[in-house]
Amino acid sequence: MADLSFLNFHTHRIEPNKGTDSIYNAPFSEATPTGQRISLGIHPWYIQETAIDSQVALIEQALQQKQLTAVGECGLDRLTEAPLSLQQAVFERQLLLANQYQMPVIIHCVRAFPELIALVKRLKLKVPLIVHGFNANEQIAQQLLQHDFYFSLGHALLKEESNASKCLKMIPLDRLFLETDNQQLPIDRIFVEASRQLNCSVNELQNQIWQNFQRITA
């Protein structure tokens, strides 16, 4: 098997590391980095009612210009200040845009998985949906699998008793991605730990995750 780069599925840092490819979560205030895979979305932590329309327009413009690898991160979070009803409305607009342009969605979800599943069922979406930074319990993982979600796991895998570690082996390999999110650690460390827990080689895991990426972006 040929040497492959490490795909960091979701990061808030541009990584210059050789042998690493990444999807950079770009802020609205920043110009698109040349040659960098990016995602763009309205995070539930940073919803500003006066900016929603202009930000949605920027997402659509980036989609029209084929600048994005994914929409997001966007989603629902019960621990932030914005009312859940407003979060749902903003999230729905982004989901519908992603569906219109057939683009994967990187989802942030904290303590709102029933609402997430209900919204996705109602909208009848036909695009890949990836819950990033997944660290919820096995019951939630099973529910998400029943609705064809993908999972991106990160630094929680470095803690053996975390929900992420407990769920890793039950997630089908063709539904798995790995990420660093906002952590200052190399993505290869996540790959090494995941491959140890899965009892496979790092190279096999790299190959599988690139196959998954090619499937969701085809």
Tab-separated table of C-alpha atoms in Angstrom:
chain	number	residue	atom	x	y	z
A	1	MET	CA	0.000	0.000	0.000
A	2	ALA	CA	1.423	3.399	-0.967
A	3	ASP	CA	2.287	5.991	1.654
A	4	LEU	CA	-0.635	8.333	2.192
A	5	SER	CA	-1.002	11.662	3.893
A	6	PHE	CA	-2.949	12.021	7.124
A	7	LEU	CA	-6.368	13.598	6.543
A	8	ASN	CA	-7.284	15.947	9.381
A	9	PHE	CA	-11.024	16.130	8.773
A	10	HIS	CA	-11.690	19.235	10.892
A	11	THR	CA	-9.227	21.774	12.215
A	12	HIS	CA	-9.156	25.434	13.211
A	13	ARG	CA	-5.446	25.671	12.426
A	14	ILE	CA	-3.730	25.664	9.046
A	15	GLU	CA	-1.118	22.946	9.237
A	16	PRO	CA	2.096	23.340	7.259
A	17	ASN	CA	3.165	19.796	8.171
A	18	LYS	CA	4.339	17.729	5.247
A	19	GLY	CA	2.323	14.540	4.928
A	20	THR	CA	-0.843	16.143	6.324
A	21	ASP	CA	-3.925	17.251	4.431
A	22	SER	CA	-6.750	19.002	6.239
A	23	ILE	CA	-10.145	20.657	6.044
A	24	TYR	CA	-9.658	24.075	7.605
A	25	ASN	CA	-12.666	25.634	9.324
A	26	ALA	CA	-12.367	29.136	7.884
A	27	PRO	CA	-13.711	32.183	9.748
A	28	PHE	CA	-15.890	34.609	7.794
A	29	SER	CA	-13.380	37.388	8.382
A	30	GLU	CA	-10.572	35.609	6.570
A	31	ALA	CA	-9.731	35.322	2.883
A	32	THR	CA	-9.775	31.792	1.498
A	33	PRO	CA	-6.258	30.300	1.723
A	34	THR	CA	-5.054	29.286	-1.735
A	35	GLY	CA	-4.912	25.547	-2.284
A	36	GLN	CA	-6.379	24.734	1.126
A	37	ARG	CA	-9.479	22.592	1.604
A	38	ILE	CA	-11.928	24.652	3.654
A	39	SER	CA	-15.308	24.471	5.307
A	40	LEU	CA	-17.467	27.485	6.099
A	41	GLY	CA	-20.451	27.694	8.389
A	42	ILE	CA	-22.234	29.573	11.173
A	43	HIS	CA	-21.236	27.946	14.464
A	44	PRO	CA	-24.007	27.990	17.114
A	45	TRP	CA	-21.615	29.695	19.560
A	46	TYR	CA	-21.171	32.671	17.246
A	47	ILE	CA	-24.659	33.374	15.924
A	48	GLN	CA	-25.224	37.109	15.526
A	49	GLU	CA	-28.766	37.805	14.401
A	50	THR	CA	-27.759	40.910	12.421
A	51	ALA	CA	-25.099	38.924	10.510
A	52	ILE	CA	-27.044	35.758	9.653
A	53	ASP	CA	-28.313	36.819	6.215
A	54	SER	CA	-24.935	38.122	5.050
A	55	GLN	CA	-23.123	35.035	6.344
A	56	VAL	CA	-25.570	32.667	4.649
A	57	ALA	CA	-25.034	34.666	1.443
A	58	LEU	CA	-21.252	34.261	1.823
A	59	ILE	CA	-21.651	30.498	2.256
A	60	GLU	CA	-23.775	30.301	-0.888
A	61	GLN	CA	-21.301	32.438	-2.837
A	62	ALA	CA	-18.456	30.127	-1.775
A	63	LEU	CA	-20.547	27.114	-2.824
A	64	GLN	CA	-21.308	28.656	-6.212
A	65	GLN	CA	-17.609	29.342	-6.741
A	66	LYS	CA	-16.747	25.759	-5.692
A	67	GLN	CA	-14.445	26.979	-2.922
A	68	LEU	CA	-15.729	24.651	-0.210
A	69	THR	CA	-15.041	21.041	0.702
A	70	ALA	CA	-17.876	21.077	3.246
A	71	VAL	CA	-20.458	23.327	4.870
A	72	GLY	CA	-19.853	23.859	8.577
A	73	GLU	CA	-19.145	23.593	11.237
A	74	CYS	CA	-22.727	24.352	12.093
A	75	GLY	CA	-25.309	22.767	14.338
A	76	LEU	CA	-26.958	22.825	17.748
A	77	ASP	CA	-25.578	23.369	21.244
A	78	ARG	CA	-27.661	23.496	24.423
A	79	LEU	CA	-24.759	25.005	26.367
A	80	THR	CA	-24.515	28.245	24.404
A	81	GLU	CA	-26.510	31.457	24.787
A	82	ALA	CA	-28.422	31.547	21.503
A	83	PRO	CA	-31.980	30.187	21.877
A	84	LEU	CA	-32.307	26.670	20.495
A	85	SER	CA	-35.122	27.809	18.191
A	86	LEU	CA	-32.788	30.377	16.597
A	87	GLN	CA	-29.987	27.814	16.336
A	88	GLN	CA	-32.367	25.420	14.577
A	89	ALA	CA	-33.469	28.080	12.083
A	90	VAL	CA	-29.860	29.040	11.252
A	91	PHE	CA	-28.789	25.395	11.038
A	92	GLU	CA	-31.705	24.540	8.749
A	93	ARG	CA	-30.762	27.286	6.300
A	94	GLN	CA	-27.244	25.868	6.075
A	95	LEU	CA	-28.460	22.286	5.706
A	96	LEU	CA	-30.746	23.291	2.851
A	97	LEU	CA	-27.894	25.109	1.101
A	98	ALA	CA	-25.651	22.059	1.480
A	99	ASN	CA	-28.411	19.863	0.074
A	100	GLN	CA	-28.959	22.230	-2.852
A	101	TYR	CA	-25.257	22.193	-3.773
A	102	GLN	CA	-24.705	18.543	-2.759
A	103	MET	CA	-22.044	19.314	-0.197
A	104	PRO	CA	-21.133	17.382	2.999
A	105	VAL	CA	-21.965	19.033	6.328
A	106	ILE	CA	-19.643	19.130	9.360
A	107	ILE	CA	-21.918	19.205	12.400
A	108	HIS	CA	-21.351	20.522	15.912
A	109	CYS	CA	-23.850	18.963	18.311
A	110	VAL	CA	-23.894	19.230	22.102
A	111	ARG	CA	-26.808	17.775	24.104
A	112	ALA	CA	-29.176	18.202	21.160
A	113	PHE	CA	-29.016	14.895	19.313
A	114	PRO	CA	-32.808	14.261	19.344
A	115	GLU	CA	-33.352	17.685	17.758
A	116	LEU	CA	-30.581	17.032	15.242
A	117	ILE	CA	-32.074	13.713	14.163
A	118	ALA	CA	-35.606	15.150	13.994
A	119	LEU	CA	-34.447	18.050	11.802
A	120	VAL	CA	-32.538	15.795	9.421
A	121	LYS	CA	-35.522	13.433	9.116
A	122	ARG	CA	-37.893	16.307	8.405
A	123	LEU	CA	-35.666	17.828	5.727
A	124	LYS	CA	-35.021	14.467	3.995
A	125	LEU	CA	-31.444	15.460	3.216
A	126	LYS	CA	-29.431	13.647	0.557
A	127	VAL	CA	-25.926	14.719	1.579
A	128	PRO	CA	-23.299	13.216	3.916
A	129	LEU	CA	-23.659	14.468	7.503
A	130	ILE	CA	-20.607	14.210	9.762
A	131	VAL	CA	-20.807	14.794	13.519
A	132	HIS	CA	-17.403	16.191	14.381
A	133	GLY	CA	-15.633	15.778	17.719
A	134	PHE	CA	-17.980	12.929	18.587
A	135	ASN	CA	-17.716	12.002	22.262
A	136	ALA	CA	-21.252	10.954	23.176
A	137	ASN	CA	-22.405	7.573	24.425
A	138	GLU	CA	-22.970	4.320	22.552
A	139	GLN	CA	-26.761	4.721	22.510
A	140	ILE	CA	-26.455	8.050	20.688
A	141	ALA	CA	-23.893	6.543	18.317
A	142	GLN	CA	-26.353	3.752	17.452
A	143	GLN	CA	-29.147	6.259	16.821
A	144	LEU	CA	-26.918	8.295	14.521
A	145	LEU	CA	-25.818	5.179	12.644
A	146	GLN	CA	-29.470	4.291	12.038
A	147	HIS	CA	-29.801	7.635	10.244
A	148	ASP	CA	-26.606	7.240	8.171
A	149	PHE	CA	-24.440	9.805	9.945
A	150	TYR	CA	-20.655	9.777	9.741
A	151	PHE	CA	-18.418	10.415	12.765
A	152	SER	CA	-15.212	12.422	13.160
A	153	LEU	CA	-13.323	11.614	16.359
A	154	GLY	CA	-10.533	13.630	17.895
A	155	HIS	CA	-8.429	14.139	21.001
A	156	ALA	CA	-10.956	12.351	23.245
A	157	LEU	CA	-9.517	9.117	21.805
A	158	LEU	CA	-6.372	9.826	23.816
A	159	LYS	CA	-8.408	9.154	26.974
A	160	GLU	CA	-9.076	5.438	27.203
A	161	GLU	CA	-12.267	5.771	29.244
A	162	SER	CA	-13.827	8.453	27.021
A	163	ASN	CA	-17.077	7.849	25.169
A	164	ALA	CA	-15.165	8.318	21.922
A	165	SER	CA	-12.867	5.400	22.768
A	166	LYS	CA	-15.816	3.258	23.871
A	167	CYS	CA	-17.676	3.987	20.603
A	168	LEU	CA	-14.740	3.691	18.221
A	169	LYS	CA	-15.002	-0.063	17.627
A	170	MET	CA	-18.754	0.069	17.048
A	171	ILE	CA	-18.470	2.731	14.349
A	172	PRO	CA	-18.124	1.081	10.921
A	173	LEU	CA	-14.764	1.977	9.410
A	174	ASP	CA	-16.485	3.359	6.328
A	175	ARG	CA	-18.229	5.934	8.571
A	176	LEU	CA	-15.113	7.194	10.345
A	177	PHE	CA	-12.950	10.324	10.145
A	178	LEU	CA	-10.299	11.716	12.497
A	179	GLU	CA	-9.571	15.326	13.467
A	180	THR	CA	-7.689	17.658	15.795
A	181	ASP	CA	-10.388	20.385	16.003
A	182	ASN	CA	-8.845	23.257	18.012
A	183	GLN	CA	-6.190	21.162	19.757
A	184	GLN	CA	-2.512	21.887	19.258
A	185	LEU	CA	-1.440	18.344	18.565
A	186	PRO	CA	-0.442	16.547	15.355
A	187	ILE	CA	-3.133	14.545	13.554
A	188	ASP	CA	-0.800	11.562	13.221
A	189	ARG	CA	-1.007	11.138	17.005
A	190	ILE	CA	-4.776	10.634	16.686
A	191	PHE	CA	-4.241	8.143	13.857
A	192	VAL	CA	-1.690	6.157	15.866
A	193	GLU	CA	-4.032	5.916	18.868
A	194	ALA	CA	-7.088	5.031	16.753
A	195	SER	CA	-5.162	2.334	14.881
A	196	ARG	CA	-3.969	0.878	18.214
A	197	GLN	CA	-7.533	0.693	19.534
A	198	LEU	CA	-8.817	-0.746	16.254
A	199	ASN	CA	-5.939	-3.243	16.013
A	200	CYS	CA	-5.049	-2.203	12.465
A	201	SER	CA	-2.057	-0.481	10.895
A	202	VAL	CA	-1.861	3.286	10.571
A	203	ASN	CA	-1.485	2.853	6.822
A	204	GLU	CA	-4.695	0.809	6.624
A	205	LEU	CA	-6.534	3.489	8.577
A	206	GLN	CA	-5.182	6.257	6.347
A	207	ASN	CA	-6.325	4.353	3.275
A	208	GLN	CA	-9.808	3.746	4.693
A	209	ILE	CA	-10.299	7.386	5.669
A	210	TRP	CA	-9.230	8.615	2.233
A	211	GLN	CA	-11.728	6.185	0.698
A	212	ASN	CA	-14.413	7.608	2.984
A	213	PHE	CA	-13.452	11.151	1.997
A	214	GLN	CA	-13.580	10.341	-1.704
A	215	ARG	CA	-17.040	8.796	-1.223
A	216	ILE	CA	-18.558	11.795	0.536
A	217	THR	CA	-17.066	14.317	-1.897
A	218	ALA	CA	-17.762	12.401	-5.123
